[in-house]
Coordinates of C-alpha atoms in Angstrom, one line a residue:
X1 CA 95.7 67.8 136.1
X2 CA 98.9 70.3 135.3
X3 CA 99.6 71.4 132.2
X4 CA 102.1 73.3 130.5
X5 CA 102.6 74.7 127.1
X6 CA 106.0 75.9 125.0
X7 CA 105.5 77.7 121.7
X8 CA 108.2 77.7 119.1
X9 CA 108.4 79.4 115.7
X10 CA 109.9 78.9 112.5
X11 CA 109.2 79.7 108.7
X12 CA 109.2 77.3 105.8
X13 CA 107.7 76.8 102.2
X14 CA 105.0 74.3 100.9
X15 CA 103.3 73.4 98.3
X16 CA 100.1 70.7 98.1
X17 CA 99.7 69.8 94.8
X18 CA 97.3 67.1 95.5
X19 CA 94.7 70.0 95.5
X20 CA 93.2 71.8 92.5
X21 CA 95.4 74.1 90.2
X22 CA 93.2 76.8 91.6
X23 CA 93.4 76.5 95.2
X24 CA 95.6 78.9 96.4
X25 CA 97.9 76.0 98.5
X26 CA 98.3 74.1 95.0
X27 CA 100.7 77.0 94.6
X28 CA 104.4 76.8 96.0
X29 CA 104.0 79.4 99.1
X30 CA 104.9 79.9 102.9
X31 CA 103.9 80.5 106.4
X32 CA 105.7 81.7 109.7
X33 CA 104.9 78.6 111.7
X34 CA 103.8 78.4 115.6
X35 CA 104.1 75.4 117.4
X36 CA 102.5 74.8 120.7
X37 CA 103.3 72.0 122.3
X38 CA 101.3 71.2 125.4
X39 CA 102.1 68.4 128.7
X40 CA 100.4 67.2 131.4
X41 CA 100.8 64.9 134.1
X42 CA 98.2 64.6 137.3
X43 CA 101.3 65.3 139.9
X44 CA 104.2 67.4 139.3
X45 CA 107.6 65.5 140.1
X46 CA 110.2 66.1 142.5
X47 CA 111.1 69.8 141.4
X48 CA 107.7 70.6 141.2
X49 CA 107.6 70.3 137.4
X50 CA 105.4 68.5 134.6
X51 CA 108.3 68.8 132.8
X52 CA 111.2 71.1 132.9
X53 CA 110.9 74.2 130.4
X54 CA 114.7 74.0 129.3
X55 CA 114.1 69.8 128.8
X56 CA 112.0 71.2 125.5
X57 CA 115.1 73.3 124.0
X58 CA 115.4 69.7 122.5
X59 CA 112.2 70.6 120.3
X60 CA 113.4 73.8 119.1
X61 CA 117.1 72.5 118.2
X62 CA 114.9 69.9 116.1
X63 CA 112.9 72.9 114.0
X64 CA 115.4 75.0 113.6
X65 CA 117.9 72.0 111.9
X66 CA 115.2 70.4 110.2
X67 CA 112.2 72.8 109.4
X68 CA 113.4 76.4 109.9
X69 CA 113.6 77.9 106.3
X70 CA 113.1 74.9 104.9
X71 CA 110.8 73.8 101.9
X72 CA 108.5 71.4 104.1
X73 CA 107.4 69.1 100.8
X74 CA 111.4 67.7 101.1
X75 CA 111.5 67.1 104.8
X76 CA 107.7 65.5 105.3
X77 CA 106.8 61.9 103.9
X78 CA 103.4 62.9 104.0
X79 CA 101.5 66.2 102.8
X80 CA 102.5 69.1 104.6
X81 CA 99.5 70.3 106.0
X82 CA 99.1 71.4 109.3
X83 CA 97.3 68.7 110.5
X84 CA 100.2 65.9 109.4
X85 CA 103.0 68.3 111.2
X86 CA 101.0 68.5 114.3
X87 CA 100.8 64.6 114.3
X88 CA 104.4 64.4 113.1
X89 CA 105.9 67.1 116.1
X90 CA 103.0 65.0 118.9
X91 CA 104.9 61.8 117.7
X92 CA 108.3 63.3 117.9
X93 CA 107.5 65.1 121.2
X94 CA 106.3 61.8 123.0
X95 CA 109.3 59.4 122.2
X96 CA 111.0 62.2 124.5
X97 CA 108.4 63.3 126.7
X98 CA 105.6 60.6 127.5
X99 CA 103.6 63.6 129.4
X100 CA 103.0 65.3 125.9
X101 CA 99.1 65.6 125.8
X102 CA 98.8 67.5 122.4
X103 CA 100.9 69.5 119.9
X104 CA 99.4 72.4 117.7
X105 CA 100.6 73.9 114.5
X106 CA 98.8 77.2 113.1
X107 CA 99.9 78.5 109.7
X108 CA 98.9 81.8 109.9
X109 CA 97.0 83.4 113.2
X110 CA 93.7 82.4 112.9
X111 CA 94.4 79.1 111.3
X112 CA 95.7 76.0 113.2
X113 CA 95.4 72.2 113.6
X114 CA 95.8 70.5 116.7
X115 CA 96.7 66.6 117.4
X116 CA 95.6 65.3 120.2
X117 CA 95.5 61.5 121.1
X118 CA 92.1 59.9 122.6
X119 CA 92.5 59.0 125.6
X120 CA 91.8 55.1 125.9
X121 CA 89.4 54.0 129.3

């Protein structure tokens, strides 16, 4: 199996306010976002790719218009947790790109989420 990864970047606001008053994400706050998205395919095509690197400049026009600087409560339907905008970017990613295989999102550098589809046999 190939694989390939891109990793984009962008900064936005949130605020969970499901949570406690004293949890520190109840509080209206932000994070300089990495997203990793990650493809993979068993043979590469005819160039020799999974998937052309400047195919995925698609992803980063979609951040930067509808995340970048952004307060993510006004843009997501769901709760803006990592976790939801990993799903949310994997969904996104695979109506393009059918050989996405998993999409991560980390918050700060030692925190992330990762969606990643089961594989049905």
């Amino acid at each position: 199996m190939f694989r390939i990864t891109k990793e984009f970047h962008f900064s936005a606001s949130h605020q969970l306010s499901h949570l406690p008053d004293d949890h520190q994400c109840a509080r209206l706050h932000g994070h300089n976002y990495v997203v990793v998205v990650e493809l993979a395919a068993p043979e590469l095509n005819a160039d020799g790719f999974v998937r052309d690197y400047h195919e995925l400049a698609a992803l980063k026009t979609y951040i930067d218009e509808s995340f970048d600087h952004r307060h993510l409560n006004d843009v997501l339907s769901l709760p803006s947790t990592a976790e939801n905008m990993a799903r949310h970017f994997y969904q996104w990613c695979h109506e393009r790109w059918p050989e996405v295989s998993a999409v991560k999102v980390s918050e700060t550098p030692k925190t992330w989420a990762e969606y990643r589809p089961e594989v049905q046999q």
